[in-house]
Short mmCIF file of C-alpha atoms in Angstrom, two decimals:
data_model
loop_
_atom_site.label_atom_id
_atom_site.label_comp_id
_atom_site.label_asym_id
_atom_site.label_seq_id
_atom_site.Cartn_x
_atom_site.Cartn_y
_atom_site.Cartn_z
CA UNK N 1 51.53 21.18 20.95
CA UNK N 2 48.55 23.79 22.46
CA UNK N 3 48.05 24.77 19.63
CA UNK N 4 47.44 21.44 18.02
CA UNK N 5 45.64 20.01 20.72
CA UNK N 6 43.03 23.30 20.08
CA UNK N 7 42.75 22.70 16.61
CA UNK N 8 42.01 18.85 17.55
CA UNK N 9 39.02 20.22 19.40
CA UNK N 10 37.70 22.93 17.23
CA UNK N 11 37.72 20.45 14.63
CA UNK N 12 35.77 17.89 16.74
CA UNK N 13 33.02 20.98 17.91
CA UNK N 14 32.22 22.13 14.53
CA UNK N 15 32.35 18.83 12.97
CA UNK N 16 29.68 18.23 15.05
CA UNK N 17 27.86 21.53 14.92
CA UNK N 18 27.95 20.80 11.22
CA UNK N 19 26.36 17.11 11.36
CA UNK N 20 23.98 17.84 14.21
CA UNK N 21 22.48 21.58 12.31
CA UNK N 22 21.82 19.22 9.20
CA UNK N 23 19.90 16.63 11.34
CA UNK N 24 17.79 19.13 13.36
CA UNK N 25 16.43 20.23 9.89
CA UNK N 26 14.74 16.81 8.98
CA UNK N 27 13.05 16.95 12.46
CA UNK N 28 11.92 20.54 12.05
CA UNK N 29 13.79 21.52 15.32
CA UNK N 30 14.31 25.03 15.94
CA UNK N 31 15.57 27.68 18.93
CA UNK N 32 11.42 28.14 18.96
CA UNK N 33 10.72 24.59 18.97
CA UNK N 34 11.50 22.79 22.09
CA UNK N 35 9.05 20.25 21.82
CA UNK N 36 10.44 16.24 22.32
CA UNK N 37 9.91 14.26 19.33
CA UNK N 38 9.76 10.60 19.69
CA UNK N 39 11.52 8.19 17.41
CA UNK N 40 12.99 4.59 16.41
CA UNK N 41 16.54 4.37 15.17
CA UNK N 42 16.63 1.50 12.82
CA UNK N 43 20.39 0.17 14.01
CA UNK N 44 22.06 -2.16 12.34
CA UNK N 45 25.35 -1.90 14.29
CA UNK N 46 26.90 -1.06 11.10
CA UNK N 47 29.04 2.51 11.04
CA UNK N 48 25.77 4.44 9.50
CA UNK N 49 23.32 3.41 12.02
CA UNK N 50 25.63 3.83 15.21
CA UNK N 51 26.97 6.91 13.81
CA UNK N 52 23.07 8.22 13.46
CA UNK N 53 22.07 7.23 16.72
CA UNK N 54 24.94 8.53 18.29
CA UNK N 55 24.24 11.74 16.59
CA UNK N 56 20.50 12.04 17.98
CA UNK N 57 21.28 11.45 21.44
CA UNK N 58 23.33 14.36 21.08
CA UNK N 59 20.13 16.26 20.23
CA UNK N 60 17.78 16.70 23.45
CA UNK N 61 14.71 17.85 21.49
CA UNK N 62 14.56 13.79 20.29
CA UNK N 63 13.70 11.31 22.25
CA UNK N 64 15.29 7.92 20.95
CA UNK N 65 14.56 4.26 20.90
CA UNK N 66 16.57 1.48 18.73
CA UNK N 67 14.92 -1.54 16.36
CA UNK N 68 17.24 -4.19 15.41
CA UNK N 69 16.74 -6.91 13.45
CA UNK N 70 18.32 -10.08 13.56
CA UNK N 71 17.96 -11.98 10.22
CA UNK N 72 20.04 -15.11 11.16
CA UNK N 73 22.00 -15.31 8.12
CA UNK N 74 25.61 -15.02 9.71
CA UNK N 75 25.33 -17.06 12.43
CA UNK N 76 27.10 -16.30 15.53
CA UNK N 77 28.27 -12.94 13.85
CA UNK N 78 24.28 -12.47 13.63
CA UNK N 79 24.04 -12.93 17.80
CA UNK N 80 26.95 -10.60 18.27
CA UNK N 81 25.32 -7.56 16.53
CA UNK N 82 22.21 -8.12 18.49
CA UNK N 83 24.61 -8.29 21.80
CA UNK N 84 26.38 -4.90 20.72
CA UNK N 85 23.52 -3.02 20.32
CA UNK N 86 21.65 -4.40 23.25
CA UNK N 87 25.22 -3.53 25.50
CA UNK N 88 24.88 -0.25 23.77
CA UNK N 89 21.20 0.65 24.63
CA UNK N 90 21.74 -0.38 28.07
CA UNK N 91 24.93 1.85 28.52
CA UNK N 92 22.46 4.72 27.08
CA UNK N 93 19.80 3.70 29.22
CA UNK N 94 17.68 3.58 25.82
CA UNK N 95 14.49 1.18 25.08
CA UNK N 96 15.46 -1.83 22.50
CA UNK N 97 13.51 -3.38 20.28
CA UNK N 98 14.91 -6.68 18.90
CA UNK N 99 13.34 -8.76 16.56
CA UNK N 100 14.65 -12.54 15.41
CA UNK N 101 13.91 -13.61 11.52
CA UNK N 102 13.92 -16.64 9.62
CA UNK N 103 15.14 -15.10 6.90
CA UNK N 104 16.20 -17.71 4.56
CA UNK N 105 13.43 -19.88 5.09
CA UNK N 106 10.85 -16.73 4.09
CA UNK N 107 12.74 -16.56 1.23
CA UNK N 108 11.78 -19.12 0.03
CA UNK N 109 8.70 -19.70 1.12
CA UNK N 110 7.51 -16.51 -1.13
CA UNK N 111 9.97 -17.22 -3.44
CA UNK N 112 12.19 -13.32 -3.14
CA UNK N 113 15.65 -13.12 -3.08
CA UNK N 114 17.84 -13.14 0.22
CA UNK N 115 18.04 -9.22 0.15
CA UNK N 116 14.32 -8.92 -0.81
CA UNK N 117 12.86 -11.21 1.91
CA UNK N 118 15.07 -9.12 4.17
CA UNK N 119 13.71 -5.69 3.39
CA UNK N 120 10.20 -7.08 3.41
CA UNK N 121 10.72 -8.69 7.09
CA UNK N 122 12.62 -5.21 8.03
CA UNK N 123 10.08 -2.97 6.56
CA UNK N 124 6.47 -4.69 7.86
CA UNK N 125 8.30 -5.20 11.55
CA UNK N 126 8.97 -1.38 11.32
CA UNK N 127 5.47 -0.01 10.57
CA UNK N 128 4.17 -2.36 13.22
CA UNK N 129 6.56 -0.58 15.69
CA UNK N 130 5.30 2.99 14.40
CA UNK N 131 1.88 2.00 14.75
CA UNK N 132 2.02 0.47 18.02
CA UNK N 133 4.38 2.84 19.56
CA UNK N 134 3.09 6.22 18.02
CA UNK N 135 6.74 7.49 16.50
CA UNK N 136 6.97 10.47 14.89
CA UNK N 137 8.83 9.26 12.47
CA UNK N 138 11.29 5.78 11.73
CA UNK N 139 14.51 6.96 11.46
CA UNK N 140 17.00 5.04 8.65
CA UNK N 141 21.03 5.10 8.38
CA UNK N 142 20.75 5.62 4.78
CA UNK N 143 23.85 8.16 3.44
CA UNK N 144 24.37 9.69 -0.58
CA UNK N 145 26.54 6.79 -1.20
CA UNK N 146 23.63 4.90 -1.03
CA UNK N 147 21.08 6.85 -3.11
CA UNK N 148 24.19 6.64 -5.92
CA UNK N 149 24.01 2.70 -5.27
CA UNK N 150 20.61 2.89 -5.91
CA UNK N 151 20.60 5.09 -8.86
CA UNK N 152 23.05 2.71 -10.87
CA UNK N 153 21.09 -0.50 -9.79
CA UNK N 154 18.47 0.82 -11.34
CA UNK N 155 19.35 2.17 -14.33
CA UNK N 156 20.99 -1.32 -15.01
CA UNK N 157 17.42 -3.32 -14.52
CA UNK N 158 16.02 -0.44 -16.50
CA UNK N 159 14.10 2.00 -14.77
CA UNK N 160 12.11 5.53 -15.71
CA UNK N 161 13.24 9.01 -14.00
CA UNK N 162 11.45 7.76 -10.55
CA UNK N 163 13.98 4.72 -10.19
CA UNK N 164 17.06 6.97 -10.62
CA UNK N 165 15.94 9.30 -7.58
CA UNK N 166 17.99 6.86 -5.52
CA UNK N 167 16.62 6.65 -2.02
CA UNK N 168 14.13 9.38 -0.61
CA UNK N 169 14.93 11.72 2.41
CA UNK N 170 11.76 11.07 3.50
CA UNK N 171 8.51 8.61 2.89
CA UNK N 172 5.97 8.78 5.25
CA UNK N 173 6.94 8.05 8.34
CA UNK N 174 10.46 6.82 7.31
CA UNK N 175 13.01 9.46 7.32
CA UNK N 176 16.82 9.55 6.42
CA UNK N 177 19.09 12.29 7.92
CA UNK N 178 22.26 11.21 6.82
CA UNK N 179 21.18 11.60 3.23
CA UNK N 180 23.14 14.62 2.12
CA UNK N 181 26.12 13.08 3.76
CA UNK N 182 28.58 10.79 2.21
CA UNK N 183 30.56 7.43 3.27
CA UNK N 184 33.95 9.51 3.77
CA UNK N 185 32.00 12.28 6.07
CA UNK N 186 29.84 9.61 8.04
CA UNK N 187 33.68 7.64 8.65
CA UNK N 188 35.21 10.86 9.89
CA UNK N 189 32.74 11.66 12.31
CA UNK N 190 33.34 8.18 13.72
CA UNK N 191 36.92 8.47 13.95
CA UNK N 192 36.61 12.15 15.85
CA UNK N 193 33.50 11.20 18.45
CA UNK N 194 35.23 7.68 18.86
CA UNK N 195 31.97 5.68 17.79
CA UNK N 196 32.60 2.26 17.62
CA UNK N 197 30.83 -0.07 15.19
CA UNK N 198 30.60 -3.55 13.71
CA UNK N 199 31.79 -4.51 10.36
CA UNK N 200 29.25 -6.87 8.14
CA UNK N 201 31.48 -9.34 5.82
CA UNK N 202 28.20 -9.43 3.59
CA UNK N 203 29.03 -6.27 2.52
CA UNK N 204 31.92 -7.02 0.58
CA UNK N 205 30.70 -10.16 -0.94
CA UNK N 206 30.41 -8.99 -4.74
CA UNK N 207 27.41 -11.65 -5.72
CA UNK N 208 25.43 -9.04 -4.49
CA UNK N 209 24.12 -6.50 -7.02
CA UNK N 210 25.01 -3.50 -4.54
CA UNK N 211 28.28 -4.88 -3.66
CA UNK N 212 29.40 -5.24 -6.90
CA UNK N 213 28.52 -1.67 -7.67
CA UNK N 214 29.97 -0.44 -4.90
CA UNK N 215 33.29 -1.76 -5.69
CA UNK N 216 33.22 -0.79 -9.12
CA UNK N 217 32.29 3.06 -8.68
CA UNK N 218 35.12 2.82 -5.56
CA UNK N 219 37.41 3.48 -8.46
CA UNK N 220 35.84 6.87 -9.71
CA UNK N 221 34.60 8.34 -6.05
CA UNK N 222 36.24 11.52 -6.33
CA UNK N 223 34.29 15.24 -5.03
CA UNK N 224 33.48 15.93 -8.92
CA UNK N 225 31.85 12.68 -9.27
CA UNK N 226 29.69 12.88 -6.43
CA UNK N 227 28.87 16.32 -7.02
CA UNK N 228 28.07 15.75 -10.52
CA UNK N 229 25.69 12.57 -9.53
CA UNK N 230 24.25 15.38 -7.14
CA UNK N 231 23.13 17.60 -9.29
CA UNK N 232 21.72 15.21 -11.63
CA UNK N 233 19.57 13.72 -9.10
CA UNK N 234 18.29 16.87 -7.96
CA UNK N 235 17.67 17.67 -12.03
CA UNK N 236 15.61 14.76 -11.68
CA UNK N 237 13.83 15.66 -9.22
CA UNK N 238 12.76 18.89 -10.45
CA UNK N 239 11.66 16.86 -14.08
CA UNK N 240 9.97 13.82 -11.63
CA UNK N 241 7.89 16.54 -9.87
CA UNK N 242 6.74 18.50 -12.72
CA UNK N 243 5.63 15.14 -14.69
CA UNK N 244 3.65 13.72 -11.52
CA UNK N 245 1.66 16.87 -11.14
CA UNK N 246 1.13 16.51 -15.65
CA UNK N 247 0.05 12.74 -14.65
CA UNK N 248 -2.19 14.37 -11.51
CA UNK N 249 -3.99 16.50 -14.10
CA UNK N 250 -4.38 13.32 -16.91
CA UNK N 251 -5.86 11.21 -13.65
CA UNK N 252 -8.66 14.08 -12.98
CA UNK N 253 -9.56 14.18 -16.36
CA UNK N 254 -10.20 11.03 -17.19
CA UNK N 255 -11.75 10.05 -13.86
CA UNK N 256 -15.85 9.86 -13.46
CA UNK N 257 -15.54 8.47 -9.88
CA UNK N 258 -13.34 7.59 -7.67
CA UNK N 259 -13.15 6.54 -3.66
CA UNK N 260 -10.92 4.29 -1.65
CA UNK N 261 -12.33 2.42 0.96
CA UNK N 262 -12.76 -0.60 -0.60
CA UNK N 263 -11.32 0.83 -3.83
CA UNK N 264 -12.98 1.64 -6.68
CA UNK N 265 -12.02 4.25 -9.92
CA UNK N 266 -14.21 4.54 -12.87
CA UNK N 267 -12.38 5.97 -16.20
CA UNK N 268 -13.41 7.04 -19.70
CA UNK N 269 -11.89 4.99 -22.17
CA UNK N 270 -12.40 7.80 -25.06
CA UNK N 271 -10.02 10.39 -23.16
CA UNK N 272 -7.44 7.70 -22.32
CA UNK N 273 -7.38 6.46 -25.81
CA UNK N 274 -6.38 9.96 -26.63
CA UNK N 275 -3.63 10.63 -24.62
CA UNK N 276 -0.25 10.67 -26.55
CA UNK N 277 2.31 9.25 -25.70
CA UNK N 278 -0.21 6.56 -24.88
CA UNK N 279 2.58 3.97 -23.65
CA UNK N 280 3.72 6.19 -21.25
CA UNK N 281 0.76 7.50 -19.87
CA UNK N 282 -0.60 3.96 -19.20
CA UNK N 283 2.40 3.05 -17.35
CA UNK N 284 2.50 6.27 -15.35
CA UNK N 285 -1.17 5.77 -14.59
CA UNK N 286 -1.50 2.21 -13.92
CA UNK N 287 1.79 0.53 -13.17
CA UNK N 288 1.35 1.61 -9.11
CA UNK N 289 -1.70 -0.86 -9.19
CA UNK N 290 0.35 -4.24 -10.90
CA UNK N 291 -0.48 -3.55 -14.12
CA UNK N 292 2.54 -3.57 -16.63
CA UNK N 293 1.80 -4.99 -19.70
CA UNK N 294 1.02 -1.82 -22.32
CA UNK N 295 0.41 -4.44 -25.11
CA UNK N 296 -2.74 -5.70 -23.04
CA UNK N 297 -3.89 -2.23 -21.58
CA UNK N 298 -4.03 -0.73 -25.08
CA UNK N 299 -6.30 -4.05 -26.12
CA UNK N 300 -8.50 -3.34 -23.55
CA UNK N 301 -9.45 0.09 -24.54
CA UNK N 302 -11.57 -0.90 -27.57
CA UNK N 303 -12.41 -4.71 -25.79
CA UNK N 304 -15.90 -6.05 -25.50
CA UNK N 305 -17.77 -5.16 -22.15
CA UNK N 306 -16.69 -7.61 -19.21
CA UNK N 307 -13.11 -8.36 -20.67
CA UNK N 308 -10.34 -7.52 -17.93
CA UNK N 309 -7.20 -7.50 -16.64
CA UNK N 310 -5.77 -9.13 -13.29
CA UNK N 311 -2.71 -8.16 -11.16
CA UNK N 312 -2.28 -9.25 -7.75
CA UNK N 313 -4.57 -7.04 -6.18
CA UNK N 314 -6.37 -5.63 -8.90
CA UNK N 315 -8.21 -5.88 -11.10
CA UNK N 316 -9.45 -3.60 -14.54
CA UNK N 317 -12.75 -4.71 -16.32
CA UNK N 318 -13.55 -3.28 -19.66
CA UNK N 319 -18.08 -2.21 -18.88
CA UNK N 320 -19.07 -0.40 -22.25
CA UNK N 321 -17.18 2.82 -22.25
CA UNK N 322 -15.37 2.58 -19.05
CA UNK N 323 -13.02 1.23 -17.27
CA UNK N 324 -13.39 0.06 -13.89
CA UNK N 325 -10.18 -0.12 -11.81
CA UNK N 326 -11.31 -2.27 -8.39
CA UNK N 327 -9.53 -4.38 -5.62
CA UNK N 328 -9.91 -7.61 -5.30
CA UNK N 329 -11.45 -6.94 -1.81
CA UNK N 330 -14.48 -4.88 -3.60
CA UNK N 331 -15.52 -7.57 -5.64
CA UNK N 332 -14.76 -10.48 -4.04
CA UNK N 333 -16.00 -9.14 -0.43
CA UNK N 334 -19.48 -9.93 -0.76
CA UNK N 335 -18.87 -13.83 -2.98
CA UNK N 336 -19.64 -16.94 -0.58
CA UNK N 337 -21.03 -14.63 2.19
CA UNK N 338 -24.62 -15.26 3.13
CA UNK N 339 -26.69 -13.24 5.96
CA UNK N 340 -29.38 -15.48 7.39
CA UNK N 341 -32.77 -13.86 8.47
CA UNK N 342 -34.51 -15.83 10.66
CA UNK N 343 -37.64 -14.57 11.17
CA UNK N 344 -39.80 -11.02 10.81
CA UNK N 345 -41.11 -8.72 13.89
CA UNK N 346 -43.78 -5.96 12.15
CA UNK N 347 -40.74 -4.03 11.55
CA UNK N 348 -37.47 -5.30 10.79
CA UNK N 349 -34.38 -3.88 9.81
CA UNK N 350 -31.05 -5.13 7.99
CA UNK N 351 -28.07 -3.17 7.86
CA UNK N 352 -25.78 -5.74 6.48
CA UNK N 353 -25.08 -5.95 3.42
CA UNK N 354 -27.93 -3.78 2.32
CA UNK N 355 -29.90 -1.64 3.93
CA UNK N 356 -33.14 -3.24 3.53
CA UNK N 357 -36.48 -2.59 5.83
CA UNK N 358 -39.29 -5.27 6.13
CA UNK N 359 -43.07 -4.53 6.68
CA UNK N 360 -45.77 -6.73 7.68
CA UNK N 361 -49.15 -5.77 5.83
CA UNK N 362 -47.73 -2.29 5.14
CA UNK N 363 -50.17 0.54 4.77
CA UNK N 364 -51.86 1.68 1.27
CA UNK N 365 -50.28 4.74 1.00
CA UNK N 366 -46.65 2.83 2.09
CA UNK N 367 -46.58 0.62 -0.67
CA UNK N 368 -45.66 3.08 -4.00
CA UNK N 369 -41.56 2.42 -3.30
CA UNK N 370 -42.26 -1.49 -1.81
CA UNK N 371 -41.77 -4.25 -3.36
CA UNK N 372 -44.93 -6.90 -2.51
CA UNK N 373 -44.76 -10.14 -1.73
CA UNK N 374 -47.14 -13.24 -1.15
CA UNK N 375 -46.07 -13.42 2.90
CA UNK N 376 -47.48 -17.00 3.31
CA UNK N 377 -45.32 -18.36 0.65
CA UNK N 378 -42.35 -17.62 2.17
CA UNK N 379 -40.12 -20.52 4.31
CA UNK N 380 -37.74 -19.29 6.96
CA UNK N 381 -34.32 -18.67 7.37
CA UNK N 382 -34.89 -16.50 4.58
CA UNK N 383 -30.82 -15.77 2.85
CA UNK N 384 -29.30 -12.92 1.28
CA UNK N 385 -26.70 -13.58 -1.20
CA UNK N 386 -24.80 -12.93 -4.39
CA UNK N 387 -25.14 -14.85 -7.23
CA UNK N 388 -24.16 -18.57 -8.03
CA UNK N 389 -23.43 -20.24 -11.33
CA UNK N 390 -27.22 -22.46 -12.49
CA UNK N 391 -28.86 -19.82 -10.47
CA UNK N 392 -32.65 -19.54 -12.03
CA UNK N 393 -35.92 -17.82 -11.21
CA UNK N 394 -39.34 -17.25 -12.81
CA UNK N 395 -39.10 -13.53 -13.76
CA UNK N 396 -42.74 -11.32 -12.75
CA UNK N 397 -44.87 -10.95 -15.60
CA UNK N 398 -42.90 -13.38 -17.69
CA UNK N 399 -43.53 -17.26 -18.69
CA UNK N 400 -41.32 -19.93 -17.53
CA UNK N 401 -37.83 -19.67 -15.94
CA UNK N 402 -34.62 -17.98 -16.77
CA UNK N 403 -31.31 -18.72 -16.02
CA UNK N 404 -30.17 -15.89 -13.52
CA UNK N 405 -26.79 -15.40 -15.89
CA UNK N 406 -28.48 -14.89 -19.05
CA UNK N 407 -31.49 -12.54 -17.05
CA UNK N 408 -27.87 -10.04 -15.94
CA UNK N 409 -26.82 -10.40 -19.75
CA UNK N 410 -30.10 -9.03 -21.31
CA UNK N 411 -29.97 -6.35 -18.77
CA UNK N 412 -26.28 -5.45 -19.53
CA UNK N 413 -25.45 -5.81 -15.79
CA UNK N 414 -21.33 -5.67 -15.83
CA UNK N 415 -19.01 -7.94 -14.03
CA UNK N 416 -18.83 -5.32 -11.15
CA UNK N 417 -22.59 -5.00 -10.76
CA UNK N 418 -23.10 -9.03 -10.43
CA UNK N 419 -21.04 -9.54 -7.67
CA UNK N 420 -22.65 -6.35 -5.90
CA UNK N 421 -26.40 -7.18 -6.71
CA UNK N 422 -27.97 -9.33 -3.88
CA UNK N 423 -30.50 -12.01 -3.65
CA UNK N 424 -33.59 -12.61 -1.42
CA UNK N 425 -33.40 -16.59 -1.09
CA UNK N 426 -36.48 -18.68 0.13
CA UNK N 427 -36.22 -21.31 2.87
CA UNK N 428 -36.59 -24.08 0.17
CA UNK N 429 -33.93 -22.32 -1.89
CA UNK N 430 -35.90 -20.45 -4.63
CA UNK N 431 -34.73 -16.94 -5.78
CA UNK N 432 -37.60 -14.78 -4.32
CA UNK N 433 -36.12 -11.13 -5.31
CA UNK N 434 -33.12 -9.43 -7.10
CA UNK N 435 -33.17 -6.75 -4.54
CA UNK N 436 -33.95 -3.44 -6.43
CA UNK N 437 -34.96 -5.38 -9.70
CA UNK N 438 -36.92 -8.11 -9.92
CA UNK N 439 -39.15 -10.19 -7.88
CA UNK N 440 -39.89 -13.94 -8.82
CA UNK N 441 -42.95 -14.28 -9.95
CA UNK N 442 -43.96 -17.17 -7.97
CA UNK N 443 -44.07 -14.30 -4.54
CA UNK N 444 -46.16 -12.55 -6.28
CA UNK N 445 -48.98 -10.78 -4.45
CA UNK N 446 -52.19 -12.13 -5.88
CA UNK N 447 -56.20 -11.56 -5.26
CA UNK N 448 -55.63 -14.80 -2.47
CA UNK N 449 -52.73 -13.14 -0.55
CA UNK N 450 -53.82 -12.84 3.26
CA UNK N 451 -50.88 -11.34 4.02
CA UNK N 452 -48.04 -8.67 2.73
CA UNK N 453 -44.59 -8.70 3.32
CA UNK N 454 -43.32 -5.25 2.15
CA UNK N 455 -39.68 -4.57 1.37
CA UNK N 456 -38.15 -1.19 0.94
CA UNK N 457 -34.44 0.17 0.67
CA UNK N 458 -33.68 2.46 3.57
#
């Protein structure tokens, strides 16, 4: 009976030797690293998460805090998850966050499914904690099982190597260290340290996508099976990494400029048009920014100048031999604003939303870069502004007026370029100056101008 009891315990210490050395790997702890590390357990009050938090309070190098959500979609079962982790946290003397959703009535407000609304709600509360709270990382219950889930969910919808990675270790700030683990070890660890945990009737409810999955590949769990999965994952991994650093070297290639803040990448349509397989290089390229359709991307390679294409947050416009790949924010960040100058000192500068400076009667030898203008003809609160459909002015040195749309086509200004090319208005209204092309000719300066207003880009 010693005996037994001994083997009982042994089983128990290296049982949890074996889950807790895992863990300590995903945090980077060590005999030389000591330091705390700060983190939020995501806790459902399922068998994962309390099995995960139970495991890092075992580990004194982490310092632990809990985020549970609340969706409201099983009533009073709902309330008494949020009361068994709350009873928990306060046994453990542990900060708990707890957060209350509408869930079904976000659903279908933007129109996702149940599951989707769910993960959006869980996902935006959780980098709102990180950045608020200054984690080190967002730590997630998800186990193997679930990556296989994943992996078959995907390759039903239809998916490329990326969507049969299952679920990532690690993303960011969100990190999973029961992901080498399966269902069967995560229960047995329960049953040995005692953890209790709640049981979610959802999860057996088979109009679920998951659910139904998981009761089908219930039959076939066996060692060999999830070993085999294993090693295919980790296959694709190897072929996943070795085509996004291919599709790293295709995106410098065909790049002439690129930056971020507000977005903006300009591409050579010759050197995508001969990349082969096109299809897939398109998709690999372009998909991350909404755009899907192949059909319409391959169109747009030999389109006229200012044809595009619109996702949700981006756009692609066809300018001569480029493409331009641009937020919405970059092109629609300067439309209905209008800067209002109100009046002139001798020296006046504007840093918003070009960097303009104004001089009164400037000196000769100033006046090579400046553009001149009749002072006394101009009417305050002068405006700055982008263009506006029936927008006309009197172009310098030309006869009569032009429409300001069909002055940007003769020039071959792109789509981009007119909604980033700004507009000295008059107090009266009149287009005075496309600033850094063309000033009206009606400002001119003339032999009966008393006084100069000079303007010059800083």
């Amino acid at each position: 009976m010693l005996n037994l009891l001994v083997e009982i315990v042994m089983e128990k210490i290296s049982y949890n030797h074996f889950f807790i050395d895992k863990i300590k790997k995903y945090f980077f702890l060590n005999s030389l690293n000591k330091m705390k590390k700060k983190v939020c357990v995501a806790v459902s009050g399922g068998l994962d998460s309390m099995v995960l938090i139970n495991l890092l309070l075992d580990i004194p190098e982490i310092e632990s805090e809990v985020a549970h959500c609340n969706f409201s979609l099983r009533n009073q079962e709902s309330n008494e998850d949020e009361f068994f982790i709350r009873n928990f946290c306060d046994k453990q003397n542990i900060i708990c966050h707890v957060k209350k959703f509408d869930t079904l009535n976000f659903s279908k407000k933007y129109k996702l499914s149940i599951q989707m609304a769910a993960r959006k709600l869980r996902y935006d509360w959780f980098s709102k904690l990180l950045k608020k709270n200054s984690y080190e990382y967002m730590v997630l219950g998800h186990h193997f099982d679930d990556s296989i889930e994943t992996f078959f969910i995907n390759a039903f919808r239809g998916t490329g190597i990326k969507g049969l990675l299952g679920i990532p270790e690690k993303n960011k700030k969100f990190i999973r260290p029961l992901s080498n683990f399966n269902k069967k070890e995560i229960l047995h660890y329960a049953k040995i340290k005692n953890i209790k945990w709640r049981l979610d009737r959802s999860n057996q409810n088979i109009k679920y996508l998951r659910n139904k999955i998981r009761s089908v590949l219930s039959r076939f769990y066996s060692f060999s099976f999830q070993n085999g999965l294993k090693r295919t994952i980790n296959h694709l991994y190897d072929e996943n990494f070795l085509i996004e650093n291919k599709i790293e070297e295709v995106r410098k290639e065909i790049t002439i400029e690129k930056k971020n803040d507000p977005f903006f990448w300009k591409i050579e349509c010759k050197k995508i048009k001969k990349l082969n397989p096109l299809s897939f290089y398109l998709f690999k390229l372009f998909s991350p920014y909404g755009f899907n359709d192949i059909h319409s991307m391959k169109h747009l390679i030999d389109a006229q100048s200012g044809k595009q294409l619109i996702s949700k947050i981006y756009r692609i416009i066809k300018s001569r031999n480029h493409w331009l790949l641009v937020s919405h924010k970059f092109l629609l960040e300067n439309l209905n604003k209008i800067y209002i100058i109100q009046n002139l000192k001798i020296v006046k500068k504007m840093f918003l939303p070009v960097n303009i400076k104004f001089f009164l009667n400037p000196k000769k030898e100033s006046k090579q870069n400046m553009c001149l203008i009749d002072f006394d003809k101009i009417q305050f609160p002068l405006l700055l502004r982008t263009w506006r459909t029936g927008d006309f002015f009197y172009p310098l040195k030309m006869k009569g007026k032009k429409k300001l749309s069909k002055y940007y086509k003769e020039k071959k200004f792109s789509l981009l370029k007119k909604e980033h090319t700004w507009l000295l208005i008059n107090g009266n209204g009149s287009i005075i100056l496309i600033l850094g092309n063309r000033l009206d000719d009606r400002f001119k300066v003339t032999e009966n101008t008393k006084k100069i207003l000079g303007i010059t880009k800083i």
